[in-house]
Short mmCIF file of C-alpha atoms and ligand atoms in Angstrom, two decimals:
data_model
loop_
_atom_site.label_atom_id
_atom_site.label_comp_id
_atom_site.label_asym_id
_atom_site.label_seq_id
_atom_site.Cartn_x
_atom_site.Cartn_y
_atom_site.Cartn_z
CA UNK A 1357 -30.36 2.34 -57.20
CA UNK A 1358 -27.30 3.36 -55.18
CA UNK A 1359 -28.25 4.50 -51.68
CA UNK A 1360 -25.98 6.52 -49.40
CA UNK A 1361 -27.13 7.02 -45.82
CA UNK A 1362 -25.59 10.34 -44.76
CA UNK A 1363 -26.48 10.25 -41.07
CA UNK A 1364 -25.29 7.24 -39.08
CA UNK A 1365 -23.25 6.87 -35.92
CA UNK A 1366 -20.49 4.43 -35.04
CA UNK A 1367 -18.11 3.79 -32.14
CA UNK A 1368 -15.00 1.67 -31.78
CA UNK A 1369 -15.70 -1.54 -29.86
CA UNK A 1370 -13.28 -0.52 -27.13
CA UNK A 1371 -12.70 2.95 -25.74
CA UNK A 1372 -9.67 3.77 -23.60
CA UNK A 1373 -10.31 4.81 -20.01
CA UNK A 1374 -9.80 8.50 -20.64
CA UNK A 1375 -10.84 9.53 -17.13
CA UNK A 1376 -7.93 7.51 -15.76
CA UNK A 1377 -5.56 8.66 -18.48
CA UNK A 1378 -6.22 12.40 -18.04
CA UNK A 1379 -7.05 12.31 -14.32
CA UNK A 1380 -10.36 14.22 -14.51
CA UNK A 1381 -13.77 14.37 -16.12
CA UNK A 1382 -16.66 12.07 -16.94
CA UNK A 1383 -15.45 10.71 -20.26
CA UNK A 1384 -17.52 8.04 -21.96
CA UNK A 1385 -16.45 4.42 -21.72
CA UNK A 1386 -18.10 1.16 -22.76
CA UNK A 1387 -19.03 -1.69 -20.45
CA UNK A 1388 -19.55 -4.89 -22.43
CA UNK A 1389 -21.94 -6.40 -19.85
CA UNK A 1390 -23.53 -9.06 -22.06
CA UNK A 1391 -22.98 -10.59 -25.48
CA UNK A 1392 -23.93 -8.19 -28.28
CA UNK A 1393 -24.66 -5.27 -25.96
CA UNK A 1394 -22.72 -2.57 -24.17
CA UNK A 1395 -23.52 0.16 -21.70
CA UNK A 1396 -22.27 3.61 -22.51
CA UNK A 1397 -21.17 5.03 -19.16
CA UNK A 1398 -20.50 8.70 -18.50
CA UNK A 1399 -18.27 8.55 -15.43
CA UNK A 1400 -20.25 6.25 -13.17
CA UNK A 1401 -23.56 7.28 -14.71
CA UNK A 1402 -25.39 5.04 -17.16
CA UNK A 1403 -25.96 7.00 -20.39
CA UNK A 1404 -27.42 4.54 -22.92
CA UNK A 1405 -27.37 0.86 -23.84
CA UNK A 1406 -26.13 0.15 -27.33
CA UNK A 1407 -26.16 -2.94 -29.50
CA UNK A 1408 -23.39 -4.58 -31.46
CA UNK A 1409 -24.50 -2.68 -34.58
CA UNK A 1410 -22.94 0.41 -32.96
CA UNK A 1411 -19.46 -1.04 -33.46
CA UNK A 1412 -19.51 -4.11 -35.74
CA UNK A 1413 -18.98 -3.02 -39.39
CA UNK A 1414 -19.94 -6.37 -40.94
CA UNK A 1415 -23.15 -6.62 -38.93
CA UNK A 1416 -24.04 -3.08 -40.01
CA UNK A 1417 -23.49 -3.93 -43.68
CA UNK A 1418 -25.78 -6.96 -43.29
CA UNK A 1419 -28.51 -4.93 -41.58
CA UNK A 1420 -28.31 -2.33 -44.36
CA UNK A 1421 -28.61 -4.98 -47.07
CA UNK A 1422 -32.18 -5.63 -45.89
CA UNK A 1423 -33.01 -2.10 -47.01
CA UNK A 1424 -30.98 -2.17 -50.24
CA UNK A 1425 -28.52 0.37 -48.92
CA UNK A 1426 -24.84 -0.21 -49.48
CA UNK A 1427 -23.16 2.99 -48.27
CA UNK A 1428 -23.09 4.46 -44.78
CA UNK A 1429 -21.57 7.82 -43.95
CA UNK A 1430 -20.40 7.29 -40.38
CA UNK A 1431 -19.52 9.74 -37.65
CA UNK A 1432 -19.16 9.47 -33.90
CA UNK A 1433 -21.96 9.87 -31.35
CA UNK A 1434 -22.24 13.56 -30.32
CA UNK A 1435 -21.71 12.71 -26.64
CA UNK A 1436 -18.13 11.86 -27.68
CA UNK A 1437 -17.37 15.41 -28.90
CA UNK A 1438 -15.73 16.22 -25.52
CA UNK A 1439 -15.60 19.96 -26.27
CA UNK A 1440 -15.68 20.53 -22.51
CA UNK A 1441 -12.34 18.76 -21.99
CA UNK A 1442 -8.88 20.34 -22.07
CA UNK A 1443 -8.13 21.07 -25.75
CA UNK A 1444 -5.18 18.67 -26.11
CA UNK A 1445 -7.13 15.86 -24.44
CA UNK A 1446 -10.04 16.47 -26.81
CA UNK A 1447 -7.56 16.42 -29.70
CA UNK A 1448 -6.26 13.07 -28.43
CA UNK A 1449 -9.81 11.64 -28.28
CA UNK A 1450 -10.66 13.08 -31.70
CA UNK A 1451 -7.57 11.49 -33.23
CA UNK A 1452 -8.47 8.12 -31.72
CA UNK A 1453 -12.04 8.25 -33.06
CA UNK A 1454 -10.98 9.61 -36.46
CA UNK A 1455 -8.31 6.95 -36.91
CA UNK A 1456 -10.90 4.27 -36.16
CA UNK A 1457 -13.20 5.64 -38.87
CA UNK A 1458 -10.32 6.08 -41.33
CA UNK A 1459 -9.33 2.44 -40.83
CA UNK A 1460 -12.94 1.32 -41.31
CA UNK A 1461 -13.15 3.20 -44.62
CA UNK A 1462 -9.88 1.75 -45.86
CA UNK A 1463 -11.15 -1.75 -45.08
CA UNK A 1464 -14.57 -1.20 -46.71
CA UNK A 1465 -14.24 1.61 -49.27
CA UNK A 1466 -17.49 0.67 -51.04
CA UNK A 1467 -19.57 0.57 -47.88
CA UNK A 1468 -18.31 3.40 -45.74
CA UNK A 1469 -17.55 7.10 -45.96
CA UNK A 1470 -16.53 9.02 -42.88
CA UNK A 1471 -16.85 12.30 -41.03
CA UNK A 1472 -14.37 13.15 -38.30
CA UNK A 1473 -14.66 15.05 -35.04
CA UNK A 1474 -12.44 18.01 -34.14
CA UNK A 1475 -11.68 19.95 -30.92
CA UNK A 1476 -13.95 22.94 -31.64
CA UNK A 1477 -13.00 24.59 -28.31
CA UNK A 1478 -9.58 25.41 -29.80
CA UNK A 1479 -9.71 26.72 -33.35
CA UNK A 1480 -6.03 26.11 -34.10
CA UNK A 1481 -6.12 22.49 -32.94
CA UNK A 1482 -9.45 22.01 -34.72
CA UNK A 1483 -7.98 23.15 -38.05
CA UNK A 1484 -4.93 20.97 -37.47
CA UNK A 1485 -7.08 17.87 -36.93
CA UNK A 1486 -9.35 18.86 -39.83
CA UNK A 1487 -6.34 18.80 -42.14
CA UNK A 1488 -5.32 15.43 -40.77
CA UNK A 1489 -8.89 14.11 -41.27
CA UNK A 1490 -8.60 15.01 -44.93
CA UNK A 1491 -5.21 13.33 -45.23
CA UNK A 1492 -6.53 10.04 -43.79
CA UNK A 1493 -9.44 9.92 -46.22
CA UNK A 1494 -12.39 11.39 -44.34
CA UNK A 1495 -14.87 13.44 -46.37
CA UNK A 1496 -15.66 16.04 -43.71
CA UNK A 1497 -16.46 16.58 -40.07
CA UNK A 1498 -19.44 16.44 -37.76
CA UNK A 1499 -19.78 19.34 -35.31
CA UNK A 1500 -22.25 20.22 -32.56
CA UNK A 1501 -25.11 22.72 -32.89
CA UNK A 1502 -23.40 24.77 -30.17
CA UNK A 1503 -19.90 24.59 -28.74
CA UNK A 1504 -20.05 24.61 -24.94
CA UNK A 1505 -23.15 26.86 -25.26
CA UNK A 1506 -21.43 29.25 -27.69
CA UNK A 1507 -23.21 29.81 -30.98
CA UNK A 1508 -21.62 28.87 -34.29
CA UNK A 1509 -21.51 32.51 -35.45
CA UNK A 1510 -18.88 33.36 -32.80
CA UNK A 1511 -15.88 34.83 -34.59
CA UNK A 1512 -13.54 32.29 -32.98
CA UNK A 1513 -15.16 29.49 -35.03
CA UNK A 1514 -14.87 31.29 -38.36
CA UNK A 1515 -11.32 30.08 -39.15
CA UNK A 1516 -12.59 26.51 -38.78
CA UNK A 1517 -15.40 27.04 -41.30
CA UNK A 1518 -12.98 28.88 -43.54
CA UNK A 1519 -10.61 25.90 -43.43
CA UNK A 1520 -13.49 23.50 -44.20
CA UNK A 1521 -14.37 25.59 -47.26
CA UNK A 1522 -10.75 25.83 -48.39
CA UNK A 1523 -10.02 22.12 -47.92
CA UNK A 1524 -13.36 21.09 -49.43
CA UNK A 1525 -14.33 19.25 -46.25
CA UNK A 1526 -18.07 18.76 -45.79
CA UNK A 1527 -19.72 19.67 -42.47
CA UNK A 1528 -22.58 17.88 -40.69
CA UNK A 1529 -24.17 19.94 -37.92
CA UNK A 1530 -25.73 17.65 -35.31
CA UNK A 1531 -27.87 18.79 -32.35
CA UNK A 1532 -26.48 18.06 -28.89
CA UNK A 1533 -26.05 19.73 -25.47
CA UNK A 1534 -29.64 20.85 -25.83
CA UNK A 1535 -30.64 24.26 -24.52
CA UNK A 1536 -33.15 24.18 -21.69
CA UNK A 1537 -32.86 20.42 -21.24
CA UNK A 1538 -32.69 20.62 -17.45
CA UNK A 1539 -36.20 22.13 -17.42
CA UNK A 1540 -37.75 19.48 -19.70
CA UNK A 1541 -36.47 16.14 -18.50
CA UNK A 1542 -39.84 14.38 -18.50
CA UNK A 1543 -41.27 12.72 -21.64
CA UNK A 1544 -37.88 12.62 -23.43
CA UNK A 1545 -38.44 16.27 -24.35
CA UNK A 1546 -34.73 17.10 -24.76
CA UNK A 1547 -34.79 14.75 -27.78
CA UNK A 1548 -38.30 15.56 -29.02
CA UNK A 1549 -38.44 19.32 -28.49
CA UNK A 1550 -34.97 20.70 -27.83
CA UNK A 1551 -33.07 18.81 -30.52
CA UNK A 1552 -35.07 20.30 -33.42
CA UNK A 1553 -34.74 23.72 -31.74
CA UNK A 1554 -30.96 23.26 -31.40
CA UNK A 1555 -30.63 22.65 -35.13
CA UNK A 1556 -32.73 25.76 -35.86
CA UNK A 1557 -30.46 27.70 -33.55
CA UNK A 1558 -27.42 26.50 -35.51
CA UNK A 1559 -28.91 27.31 -38.93
CA UNK A 1560 -30.10 30.77 -37.81
CA UNK A 1561 -26.70 31.56 -36.29
CA UNK A 1562 -24.91 30.52 -39.48
CA UNK A 1563 -27.29 32.55 -41.65
CA UNK A 1564 -27.61 35.67 -39.50
CA UNK A 1565 -23.93 35.52 -38.54
CA UNK A 1566 -23.08 35.73 -42.25
CA UNK A 1567 -21.11 32.48 -42.42
CA UNK A 1568 -22.86 31.24 -45.56
CA UNK A 1569 -22.59 34.73 -47.04
CA UNK A 1570 -18.85 34.93 -46.42
CA UNK A 1571 -18.15 31.31 -47.42
CA UNK A 1572 -20.33 30.39 -50.40
CA UNK A 1573 -18.18 27.29 -51.06
CA UNK A 1574 -18.83 25.82 -47.61
CA UNK A 1575 -20.91 22.63 -47.84
CA UNK A 1576 -23.03 22.09 -44.72
CA UNK A 1577 -25.69 19.47 -43.99
CA UNK A 1578 -28.07 19.79 -41.03
CA UNK A 1579 -29.36 16.70 -39.24
CA UNK A 1580 -33.04 15.73 -38.87
CA UNK A 1581 -34.13 17.71 -41.93
CA UNK A 1582 -32.85 20.91 -40.33
CA UNK A 1583 -34.85 20.43 -37.11
CA UNK A 1584 -37.61 23.02 -36.79
CA UNK A 1585 -35.91 25.53 -39.11
CA UNK A 1586 -37.88 24.77 -42.28
CA UNK A 1587 -41.25 24.47 -40.49
CA UNK A 1588 -40.67 27.91 -38.93
CA UNK A 1589 -39.03 29.67 -41.91
CA UNK A 1590 -42.07 31.93 -42.28
CA UNK A 1591 -41.66 33.25 -38.76
CA UNK A 1592 -37.89 33.57 -39.12
CA UNK A 1593 -38.18 35.49 -42.41
CA UNK A 1594 -40.93 37.70 -40.95
CA UNK A 1595 -38.68 38.50 -38.00
CA UNK A 1596 -35.89 39.49 -40.38
CA UNK A 1597 -38.31 41.76 -42.24
CA UNK A 1598 -40.11 43.41 -39.30
CA UNK A 1599 -37.19 43.80 -36.88
CA UNK A 1600 -34.01 44.21 -38.92
CA UNK A 1601 -32.64 46.19 -35.98
CA UNK A 1602 -32.56 42.90 -34.04
CA UNK A 1603 -32.08 40.31 -36.75
CA UNK A 1604 -30.17 41.80 -39.69
CA UNK A 1605 -27.32 43.23 -37.63
CA UNK A 1606 -24.56 41.02 -39.05
CA UNK A 1607 -25.96 39.98 -42.43
CA UNK A 1608 -28.47 41.98 -44.47
CA UNK A 1609 -29.55 39.07 -46.68
CA UNK A 1610 -33.07 37.60 -46.43
CA UNK A 1611 -32.83 34.13 -44.75
CA UNK A 1612 -35.03 32.62 -47.48
CA UNK A 1613 -32.17 33.22 -49.93
CA UNK A 1614 -30.24 30.41 -48.24
CA UNK A 1615 -32.91 27.77 -48.80
CA UNK A 1616 -31.46 25.19 -51.15
CA UNK A 1617 -27.90 26.39 -50.50
CA UNK A 1618 -27.20 24.05 -47.58
CA UNK A 1619 -28.23 20.41 -47.31
CA UNK A 1620 -30.60 18.70 -44.87
CA UNK A 1621 -31.19 14.99 -44.36
CA UNK A 1622 -34.47 13.11 -44.78
CA UNK A 1623 -35.03 12.15 -41.12
CA UNK A 1624 -38.62 13.42 -40.80
CA UNK A 1625 -40.61 10.20 -40.13
CA UNK A 1626 -43.41 11.87 -42.07
CA UNK A 1627 -44.20 11.91 -45.78
CA UNK A 1628 -46.00 15.29 -45.76
CA UNK A 1629 -43.07 16.87 -43.97
CA UNK A 1630 -40.58 15.40 -46.43
CA UNK A 1631 -42.65 16.75 -49.34
CA UNK A 1632 -42.59 20.17 -47.70
CA UNK A 1633 -38.83 19.95 -47.11
CA UNK A 1634 -38.33 18.97 -50.76
CA UNK A 1635 -40.41 21.93 -51.87
CA UNK A 1636 -38.32 24.40 -49.89
CA UNK A 1637 -34.92 22.84 -50.42
CA UNK A 1638 -35.15 21.17 -53.81
CA UNK A 1639 -34.28 17.48 -54.12
CA UNK A 1640 -30.59 18.25 -54.77
CA UNK A 1641 -30.27 19.53 -51.23
CA UNK A 1642 -31.96 16.66 -49.38
CA UNK A 1643 -29.83 13.64 -48.49
CA UNK A 1644 -30.94 10.23 -47.28
CA UNK A 1645 -30.37 10.00 -43.54
CA UNK A 1646 -31.38 7.54 -40.84
CA UNK A 1647 -29.67 8.27 -37.51
CA UNK A 1648 -28.98 4.52 -37.39
CA UNK A 1649 -28.54 2.63 -35.11
CA UNK A 1650 -30.45 4.65 -32.51
CA UNK A 1651 -34.14 4.12 -31.74
CA UNK A 1652 -35.34 7.57 -32.81
CA UNK A 1653 -33.82 6.99 -36.25
CA UNK A 1654 -35.41 5.91 -39.52
CA UNK A 1655 -34.22 2.34 -39.07
CA UNK A 1656 -35.76 1.16 -42.34
CA UNK A 1657 -33.25 3.45 -44.10
CA UNK A 1658 -35.58 5.50 -46.28
CA UNK A 1659 -38.14 2.77 -47.00
CA UNK A 1660 -40.90 5.37 -46.55
CA UNK A 1661 -39.28 7.39 -49.34
CA UNK A 1662 -39.28 4.36 -51.66
CA UNK A 1663 -43.01 4.11 -51.02
CA UNK A 1664 -43.72 7.78 -51.73
CA UNK A 1665 -45.04 8.80 -55.10
CA UNK A 1666 -41.95 10.73 -56.12
CA UNK A 1667 -40.31 11.08 -59.50
CA UNK A 1668 -37.38 8.64 -60.01
CA UNK A 1669 -35.06 11.60 -60.55
CA UNK A 1670 -36.11 13.07 -57.21
CA UNK A 1671 -35.48 9.72 -55.53
CA UNK A 1672 -32.05 9.48 -57.19
CA UNK A 1673 -31.21 12.94 -55.83
CA UNK A 1674 -32.25 12.01 -52.30
CA UNK A 1675 -30.74 8.54 -52.31
CA UNK A 1676 -27.30 9.40 -53.66
CA UNK A 1677 -26.77 12.42 -55.92
CA UNK A 1678 -27.18 15.03 -53.17
CA UNK A 1679 -24.81 13.06 -50.97
CA UNK A 1680 -22.13 12.81 -53.66
CA UNK A 1681 -22.27 16.57 -54.16
CA UNK A 1682 -22.28 17.38 -50.44
CA UNK A 1683 -19.33 15.07 -49.77
CA UNK A 1684 -17.59 15.74 -53.09
CA UNK A 1685 -17.26 12.02 -53.76
CA UNK A 1686 -17.14 10.47 -57.24
CA UNK A 1687 -19.78 7.83 -58.02
CA UNK A 1688 -17.04 5.69 -59.64
CA UNK A 1689 -15.91 4.73 -56.14
CA UNK A 1690 -19.02 2.57 -55.73
CA UNK A 1691 -18.90 0.85 -59.11
CA UNK A 1692 -17.54 -2.69 -59.19
ZN1 LIG B 177 -27.65 11.47 -35.13
#
């Protein structure tokens, strides 16, 4: 069965020294300190060590073959968004990263699909780069769960979503810049607690801000099975019902009405949770995801789903049909 992993990250092997080029800021660069490994540095600060599978497309394809998965939807690592930079510098970085992904897809059309990154801090530049992403063959864009602490319902972002809907570009919302992270540094809590909350924040802002209501054609996927949104839908819907004066101020539609309208990926690491997600979302709105190649990801690329007692049709939805619909890609592309 065709398998499309909708949540994977990739970087070019070499990044320019943007701090030197622009004369400010702690932009990310890579130090190739030993064979097969690199350090991601933010300014002079060590951020994370990555392996060659973060940049080598052939190695990635080989690793995926072990789990019978032939297609990877790649996007950059959220720390590369650079929304904090001057808009034209962020545009420059976005173009560099998007061109790398576009080239990768052209070289391996049966193995890779791509999502770009756009300078969300400047709506006009963001739409400009979004249009260019489409013209170079990307299927959509990945954006952060907040933009420099601003929520996605802010009116300034609406033209970007509107353009995504109009151009038919898919959107992946990925948690990053986690709220409250300074207070919860110990035990990796920014990743374990704040990331799922960030995604919930993004979904709630898009629902309550009326973005889905105003743009029914917009196709959005939320990382990590929507974070803690689906597990707390009861509370969120109850809040809408009991305090409409606080919650229903921009959109009067019950949040439960949007279940099964947007997509979420399968990164739950838990069979009961995936069953619950499937029940709320329907299998046509759950895409295979892994968060490869990072350690908190499902690095067996959905093997736990293969082992679940699910109908073959449900598995086909999760493994590829939902992805094709979300990305508006024809299955013919992957046939020999
Ligand atoms: Zn991710």
